[in-house]
Amino acid sequence: MSRYLLRRLLIAVPSLLGISVVLFTVLALAPGDPFGDLATNPNVPPEVAAALRTKFGLDDPIALRYLHWLTAMLHGDWGFSFVSHVNVDTLILQRLPVTLLVIGGSQILALLIALPVGVYSAVRAHSVLDHVANLLAFIGFSLPTFFTGLLFILLFSIYLDWLPFVFRADIAATGWTWYWEQFKQSIMPVAVLALFQAASWTRYVRSGVLEVIRLDYVTTARAKGLPERVVVIKHIARNALIPVVTLVALQMPALFSGAIVTEQIFRIPGIGSLLISAILANDTPVIMAVTFVFACLVILFNLVADILYGWLDPRIAYR
Amino acid sequence: MAGWTLESPIANATPEGADRAERVSPARETWRRFCRHRLAVASAIILLLMLVAVAFGPLLWRVPINDIDFGAHLEGPSWGHPLGTDDLGQDLLTRMLYGGRISLSVGLAAMLVAIFAGTGIGAIAGMSAGSIDAGLMWLTDLFLSLPQLPLLLLVIYLFREPLKQLVGPELGVFILIVAVIGGFRWMPVARLVRAQFLSLREKEFVEAARALGMGNLRLVVRHILPNCLGPVIVAGTIDIAAAIIAESTLSFLGLGFPPDIPTWGRILFDAKDYLDIAPHWALFPGAAIFLAVLAINFVGDGLRDALDPRT
């Protein structure tokens, strides 16, 4: 097991390096540089600007600059925000928990929807309910998250006035009221993301179950006289869900896109809205760092999926 | 084998199959299978209507898109303004028609970019075994694990201004968005094409063609590519939907087209602060995006059923 883990970790390293190269190349290829303002500012003498450029190594060859940047990132020196003059890593650490909370909540809700619906529509394939579920799944992943969010706000906040549509980080309450308020304001963002995810997962689960349901061991289980519930839950679903794990991991980048949009709609102070506000304010260090954090999260979840896959399916494990 | 290739030049050009009375051309067969999927046919009709409306609508409904009329601001649908007006009193119908042109053409163009890049990379990887194949597939996997929206935003943030100065605001942003969306969506196509190539290049008919002295390029273009067109067409259809969503998302975040160019996503972005007093303003463009994407997804589903002989 530990050798398998080590191998997976070693495979993740080149991907991370590759992503950092892509990020750095994009930045280096981009016209204009962070000291562009200095060169045109009449109050800064040209020799000072030149000295600053040498100090920060802007005239070095690109490979050297990449190495400098990479070592600085590895040392935890992520620079500071041009706008708020706070260290980028503290800024990100402040914002990350909310994002992870919303994403995690939506994943759980999506699983709670997708698993039963997917298994049911595969077991009763081509029934009326299966067709309805299929239609709903199509509608679900054709609805862009930003439109679902607006529809939710329109329905639940404006017409029904049940839920708040602005996510507040500073709720002036303690104890149970705090948890209740927190829960109420998380419902809509979590639901928006979860519905989008659940729609595609339902189809994965359905086709996964359909693959397994024809196999001989299922017939054997039925022939033994096991109740249908046991056959479906213990024999079919457990095996059908193994490939779904990989597909779920592959969906991660799309999930993060959805999270950025959701945070923007509901004004959740997470790293997605940090990215958008940094882009609107030309805050390069924050933009780079947040993009890199997103990339790391994607790789991390892929790693977790690989490990889960090895754990769930002993046939392929630990090669 | 040629039974399911869509308009493969060889299958259509050879007359020797004509003596079998029941023979139907592959295109006809595909069409027949497609028509069995009723939702897909309905979606194709809706999509066609949308395309016609967007292409010819502005010729019939001649209200300029930036005709400001403060007397009629935030009005609901009426005979004068069938879809209502926005906060500056601009007519939403013309803005929707004009925006639809951009949104749909971004989708189509980005799909073409993705298909060409994906087919090229997949074909190269599939034909050349060994280190080139491994390298290209590593690149594909790397791109698959990139967080797309953050990178899209980063690239647009960095390159928008220079391209605007180079070719003008509208075209510059169009080229940038199409290239970037296409550049992040070629990976599934590349994987599909490579997998098809790996199995096709070992088939007897390819071997026969090679034995007859056919060069590699000709072999690929005449014999292998037409045979893996089916899945590529399906992937391409789905890509249009994804590109439309991507463009709308960018515009919705305020980072797509400039404010004076009303794409569907951009209209939604402007409308979201007036949700309580003018919900129609947000509902129409949102519904348009939803309807277009849903219809394209259904057409893709129908094409998958029609082009895949295994189902």
Coordinates of N, CA and C in Angstrom, one line a residue, chain B residues 44-187:
Chain B
A44 N -33.3 19.8 -32.7 CA -32.7 20.2 -34.0 C -33.5 21.3 -34.6
I45 N -34.9 21.1 -34.5 CA -35.8 22.2 -35.1 C -35.7 23.5 -34.3
I46 N -35.7 23.3 -33.0 CA -35.5 24.5 -32.1 C -34.2 25.3 -32.4
L47 N -33.2 24.5 -32.6 CA -31.9 25.1 -32.8 C -31.8 25.8 -34.2
L48 N -32.5 25.2 -35.1 CA -32.5 25.8 -36.5 C -33.3 27.1 -36.4
L49 N -34.4 27.1 -35.7 CA -35.2 28.3 -35.5 C -34.4 29.4 -34.9
M50 N -33.6 29.0 -33.8 CA -32.8 30.0 -33.2 C -31.8 30.6 -34.1
L51 N -31.2 29.7 -34.9 CA -30.2 30.2 -35.9 C -30.8 31.1 -36.9
V52 N -32.0 30.8 -37.4 CA -32.6 31.6 -38.4 C -33.0 32.9 -37.7
A53 N -33.5 32.9 -36.5 CA -33.9 34.1 -35.8 C -32.7 35.0 -35.7
V54 N -31.6 34.4 -35.3 CA -30.4 35.2 -35.0 C -29.8 35.8 -36.3
A55 N -29.9 35.0 -37.3 CA -29.3 35.4 -38.6 C -30.2 36.5 -39.3
F56 N -31.5 36.2 -39.3 CA -32.3 37.1 -40.1 C -33.2 38.0 -39.3
G57 N -33.3 37.8 -38.0 CA -34.1 38.6 -37.1 C -33.8 40.1 -37.2
P58 N -32.5 40.4 -37.1 CA -32.1 41.9 -37.1 C -32.6 42.6 -38.4
L59 N -32.8 41.8 -39.5 CA -33.2 42.4 -40.7 C -34.7 42.8 -40.6
L60 N -35.5 42.1 -39.8 CA -36.9 42.4 -39.7 C -37.2 43.3 -38.5
W61 N -36.4 43.1 -37.4 CA -36.7 44.0 -36.2 C -35.6 45.0 -36.2
R62 N -35.9 46.2 -36.9 CA -34.8 47.1 -37.1 C -34.7 48.2 -36.0
V63 N -34.4 47.8 -34.8 CA -34.2 48.7 -33.7 C -32.7 48.7 -33.4
P64 N -32.0 49.8 -33.4 CA -30.6 49.8 -33.1 C -30.3 49.2 -31.7
I65 N -29.2 48.5 -31.5 CA -28.9 47.9 -30.2 C -28.6 48.9 -29.1
N66 N -28.1 50.1 -29.5 CA -27.8 51.1 -28.5 C -28.7 52.3 -28.5
D67 N -29.9 52.1 -28.8 CA -30.9 53.2 -28.9 C -31.4 53.4 -27.5
I68 N -30.9 54.5 -26.9 CA -31.2 54.7 -25.4 C -32.4 55.6 -25.3
D69 N -33.3 55.1 -24.5 CA -34.6 55.8 -24.3 C -35.0 55.7 -22.8
F70 N -34.6 56.8 -22.1 CA -34.9 56.8 -20.6 C -36.3 56.8 -20.3
G71 N -37.2 57.2 -21.2 CA -38.6 57.2 -20.9 C -39.1 55.8 -20.7
A72 N -38.4 54.8 -21.3 CA -39.0 53.4 -21.3 C -38.0 52.5 -20.6
H73 N -37.4 52.9 -19.4 CA -36.4 52.1 -18.8 C -37.0 51.0 -17.9
L74 N -36.4 49.8 -17.9 CA -36.8 48.7 -17.1 C -38.3 48.3 -17.3
E75 N -38.8 48.5 -18.5 CA -40.2 48.1 -18.8 C -40.3 46.6 -19.1
G76 N -41.4 46.0 -18.7 CA -41.7 44.6 -19.0 C -42.0 44.5 -20.4
P77 N -42.3 43.2 -20.8 CA -42.6 43.0 -22.2 C -43.9 43.7 -22.6
S78 N -43.9 44.3 -23.8 CA -45.1 45.0 -24.4 C -45.0 44.9 -25.9
W79 N -46.0 45.5 -26.6 CA -46.0 45.4 -28.0 C -44.8 46.2 -28.6
G80 N -44.5 47.3 -28.0 CA -43.4 48.1 -28.5 C -42.0 47.4 -28.3
H81 N -41.9 46.8 -27.1 CA -40.7 46.0 -26.8 C -41.0 44.6 -26.4
P82 N -41.1 43.7 -27.3 CA -41.6 42.3 -27.0 C -40.9 41.7 -25.8
L83 N -39.6 42.0 -25.6 CA -38.9 41.4 -24.5 C -38.6 42.4 -23.4
G84 N -39.2 43.6 -23.5 CA -39.0 44.6 -22.5 C -37.7 45.4 -22.8
T85 N -37.3 46.2 -21.8 CA -36.2 47.1 -22.0 C -35.2 46.9 -20.8
D86 N -34.0 47.4 -20.9 CA -33.1 47.4 -19.8 C -33.0 48.8 -19.1
D87 N -32.0 48.9 -18.2 CA -32.0 50.1 -17.4 C -31.8 51.4 -18.2
L88 N -31.2 51.3 -19.4 CA -31.1 52.5 -20.3 C -32.2 52.6 -21.3
G89 N -33.2 51.8 -21.2 CA -34.3 51.8 -22.1 C -34.0 51.2 -23.4
Q90 N -32.9 50.4 -23.5 CA -32.6 49.8 -24.8 C -33.4 48.6 -25.0
D91 N -33.8 48.3 -26.2 CA -34.8 47.2 -26.6 C -34.1 45.9 -26.4
L92 N -34.6 45.0 -25.6 CA -34.0 43.7 -25.3 C -34.0 42.8 -26.4
L93 N -35.1 42.8 -27.3 CA -35.2 41.9 -28.4 C -34.0 42.1 -29.3
T94 N -33.7 43.3 -29.7 CA -32.6 43.5 -30.7 C -31.3 43.1 -30.0
R95 N -31.1 43.4 -28.7 CA -29.9 43.0 -28.0 C -29.7 41.5 -27.9
M96 N -30.9 40.8 -27.7 CA -30.8 39.4 -27.6 C -30.4 38.8 -29.0
L97 N -31.0 39.3 -30.1 CA -30.8 38.8 -31.4 C -29.3 39.0 -31.8
Y98 N -28.8 40.2 -31.5 CA -27.4 40.6 -31.8 C -26.5 39.7 -30.9
G99 N -26.8 39.6 -29.6 CA -26.0 38.8 -28.7 C -26.0 37.3 -29.1
G100 N -27.1 36.8 -29.6 CA -27.2 35.4 -30.0 C -26.2 35.2 -31.1
R101 N -26.1 36.1 -32.1 CA -25.1 35.9 -33.2 C -23.8 35.7 -32.6
I102 N -23.4 36.5 -31.6 CA -22.0 36.4 -31.0 C -21.9 35.1 -30.3
S103 N -22.9 34.8 -29.4 CA -22.8 33.6 -28.5 C -22.7 32.4 -29.4
L104 N -23.6 32.3 -30.4 CA -23.6 31.0 -31.2 C -22.4 30.9 -32.0
S105 N -21.9 32.1 -32.6 CA -20.7 31.9 -33.4 C -19.5 31.7 -32.6
V106 N -19.4 32.2 -31.4 CA -18.3 31.8 -30.5 C -18.3 30.3 -30.3
G107 N -19.5 29.8 -30.0 CA -19.6 28.3 -29.8 C -19.2 27.5 -31.0
L108 N -19.6 27.9 -32.2 CA -19.2 27.2 -33.4 C -17.7 27.3 -33.6
A109 N -17.2 28.5 -33.5 CA -15.8 28.7 -33.9 C -14.9 28.0 -32.9
A110 N -15.3 28.1 -31.6 CA -14.4 27.4 -30.5 C -14.5 25.9 -30.8
M111 N -15.7 25.4 -31.2 CA -15.8 23.9 -31.5 C -14.8 23.6 -32.6
L112 N -14.8 24.4 -33.6 CA -13.9 24.1 -34.8 C -12.4 24.0 -34.3
V113 N -12.0 25.0 -33.5 CA -10.7 25.1 -33.0 C -10.4 23.8 -32.2
A114 N -11.3 23.4 -31.3 CA -11.1 22.2 -30.5 C -11.0 21.0 -31.3
I115 N -11.9 20.9 -32.3 CA -11.9 19.7 -33.2 C -10.6 19.5 -33.9
F116 N -10.2 20.7 -34.6 CA -9.0 20.6 -35.4 C -7.8 20.3 -34.5
A117 N -7.6 21.0 -33.4 CA -6.5 20.7 -32.5 C -6.5 19.3 -32.0
G118 N -7.7 18.9 -31.6 CA -7.8 17.5 -31.0 C -7.5 16.5 -32.0
T119 N -8.1 16.6 -33.2 CA -7.9 15.6 -34.2 C -6.5 15.5 -34.6
G120 N -5.8 16.7 -34.8 CA -4.4 16.7 -35.2 C -3.6 16.0 -34.2
I121 N -3.7 16.4 -32.9 CA -2.9 15.9 -31.9 C -3.2 14.4 -31.7
G122 N -4.5 14.0 -31.7 CA -4.8 12.6 -31.6 C -4.3 11.8 -32.7
A123 N -4.3 12.3 -33.9 CA -3.9 11.6 -35.1 C -2.4 11.4 -35.1
I124 N -1.6 12.5 -34.7 CA -0.2 12.3 -34.6 C 0.2 11.3 -33.5
A125 N -0.5 11.4 -32.4 CA -0.2 10.4 -31.3 C -0.5 9.0 -31.7
G126 N -1.7 8.9 -32.4 CA -2.1 7.5 -32.8 C -1.2 6.9 -33.9
M127 N -0.7 7.7 -34.8 CA 0.1 7.1 -35.8 C 1.6 6.9 -35.4
S128 N 2.1 7.8 -34.5 CA 3.5 7.6 -34.1 C 3.5 7.0 -32.7
A129 N 3.9 5.7 -32.7 CA 4.0 5.1 -31.4 C 5.2 5.6 -30.7
G130 N 5.4 5.2 -29.4 CA 6.6 5.5 -28.7 C 6.6 6.8 -28.0
S131 N 7.8 7.5 -28.0 CA 7.9 8.6 -27.1 C 7.0 9.8 -27.5
I132 N 6.8 10.0 -28.8 CA 6.0 11.1 -29.3 C 4.6 10.9 -28.7
D133 N 4.0 9.7 -28.9 CA 2.7 9.3 -28.4 C 2.7 9.6 -26.9
A134 N 3.7 9.1 -26.2 CA 3.6 9.2 -24.7 C 3.7 10.7 -24.3
G135 N 4.5 11.4 -25.0 CA 4.6 12.8 -24.6 C 3.3 13.6 -24.9
L136 N 2.7 13.3 -26.1 CA 1.5 14.0 -26.4 C 0.4 13.6 -25.4
M137 N 0.3 12.4 -25.0 CA -0.7 11.9 -24.1 C -0.5 12.5 -22.7
W138 N 0.8 12.7 -22.3 CA 1.1 13.3 -21.0 C 0.6 14.8 -21.1
L139 N 0.8 15.4 -22.2 CA 0.3 16.8 -22.4 C -1.2 16.9 -22.3
T140 N -1.8 15.9 -22.9 CA -3.3 15.8 -22.9 C -3.8 15.7 -21.4
D141 N -3.2 14.8 -20.7 CA -3.6 14.6 -19.3 C -3.3 15.8 -18.5
L142 N -2.2 16.5 -18.8 CA -1.9 17.7 -18.0 C -3.0 18.7 -18.3
F143 N -3.4 18.9 -19.6 CA -4.4 19.9 -19.9 C -5.7 19.5 -19.2
L144 N -6.0 18.2 -19.2 CA -7.3 17.8 -18.6 C -7.3 18.1 -17.1
S145 N -6.1 18.1 -16.4 CA -6.2 18.4 -15.0 C -5.9 19.9 -14.7
L146 N -5.9 20.7 -15.7 CA -5.8 22.2 -15.4 C -7.1 22.7 -15.0
P147 N -7.1 23.6 -14.0 CA -8.4 24.3 -13.7 C -8.7 25.3 -14.8
Q148 N -9.8 25.0 -15.6 CA -10.0 25.7 -16.8 C -10.4 27.2 -16.6
L149 N -11.4 27.4 -15.8 CA -11.9 28.8 -15.7 C -10.9 29.7 -15.1
P150 N -10.1 29.4 -14.0 CA -9.1 30.3 -13.6 C -8.1 30.6 -14.6
L151 N -7.7 29.6 -15.4 CA -6.7 29.8 -16.5 C -7.2 30.7 -17.6
L152 N -8.5 30.4 -18.0 CA -9.2 31.2 -19.0 C -9.1 32.7 -18.5
L153 N -9.5 32.9 -17.3 CA -9.6 34.2 -16.8 C -8.2 34.9 -16.8
L154 N -7.2 34.1 -16.4 CA -5.8 34.6 -16.4 C -5.3 35.0 -17.8
V155 N -5.6 34.1 -18.8 CA -5.1 34.4 -20.1 C -5.8 35.6 -20.6
I156 N -7.1 35.7 -20.4 CA -7.9 36.9 -20.9 C -7.4 38.1 -20.2
Y157 N -7.1 38.0 -18.9 CA -6.6 39.2 -18.2 C -5.3 39.7 -18.8
L158 N -4.5 38.7 -19.2 CA -3.1 39.1 -19.6 C -3.1 39.6 -21.1
F159 N -3.9 39.0 -21.9 CA -3.8 39.3 -23.4 C -4.9 40.1 -24.0
R160 N -5.9 40.6 -23.1 CA -7.0 41.3 -23.7 C -6.6 42.6 -24.3
E161 N -5.9 43.4 -23.6 CA -5.5 44.8 -24.0 C -4.7 44.8 -25.3
P162 N -3.6 44.0 -25.3 CA -2.7 44.0 -26.5 C -3.5 43.6 -27.8
L163 N -4.4 42.5 -27.7 CA -5.1 42.1 -28.8 C -6.1 43.1 -29.3
K164 N -6.7 43.8 -28.3 CA -7.7 44.9 -28.6 C -7.0 45.9 -29.5
Q165 N -5.8 46.3 -29.1 CA -5.1 47.4 -29.8 C -4.7 46.8 -31.2
L166 N -4.5 45.5 -31.3 CA -4.0 45.0 -32.6 C -5.1 44.9 -33.6
V167 N -6.2 44.3 -33.3 CA -7.3 44.1 -34.3 C -8.6 44.7 -33.9
G168 N -8.7 45.6 -33.0 CA -9.9 46.2 -32.6 C -10.6 45.5 -31.5
P169 N -11.5 46.2 -30.7 CA -12.0 45.6 -29.5 C -12.9 44.3 -29.8
E170 N -13.8 44.4 -30.8 CA -14.7 43.3 -31.0 C -14.0 42.1 -31.5
L171 N -13.3 42.2 -32.6 CA -12.6 41.1 -33.2 C -11.6 40.5 -32.3
G172 N -10.8 41.4 -31.6 CA -9.8 41.0 -30.7 C -10.3 40.0 -29.6
V173 N -11.4 40.5 -28.9 CA -11.9 39.7 -27.9 C -12.5 38.4 -28.4
F174 N -13.1 38.5 -29.6 CA -13.7 37.3 -30.2 C -12.6 36.2 -30.5
I175 N -11.5 36.7 -31.1 CA -10.4 35.8 -31.4 C -9.8 35.2 -30.1
L176 N -9.6 36.0 -29.2 CA -9.0 35.6 -27.9 C -9.9 34.5 -27.2
I177 N -11.2 34.8 -27.1 CA -12.1 33.9 -26.4 C -12.3 32.6 -27.2
V178 N -12.4 32.7 -28.5 CA -12.5 31.4 -29.3 C -11.2 30.6 -29.1
A179 N -10.1 31.2 -29.3 CA -8.8 30.5 -29.2 C -8.7 29.9 -27.8
V180 N -9.0 30.6 -26.8 CA -8.8 30.1 -25.4 C -9.7 29.0 -25.1
I181 N -11.0 29.2 -25.4 CA -12.0 28.2 -25.1 C -11.7 26.9 -25.9
G182 N -11.4 27.1 -27.2 CA -11.0 26.0 -28.0 C -9.8 25.3 -27.5
G183 N -8.8 26.1 -27.1 CA -7.5 25.5 -26.6 C -7.7 24.8 -25.3
F184 N -8.8 24.9 -24.6 CA -9.0 24.1 -23.4 C -10.0 23.0 -23.5
R185 N -10.4 22.8 -24.8 CA -11.4 21.7 -24.9 C -11.0 20.7 -26.0
W186 N -9.8 20.6 -26.4 CA -9.4 19.7 -27.4 C -9.1 18.3 -26.9
M187 N -8.9 18.2 -25.5 CA -8.3 17.0 -25.0 C -9.2 15.7 -25.2

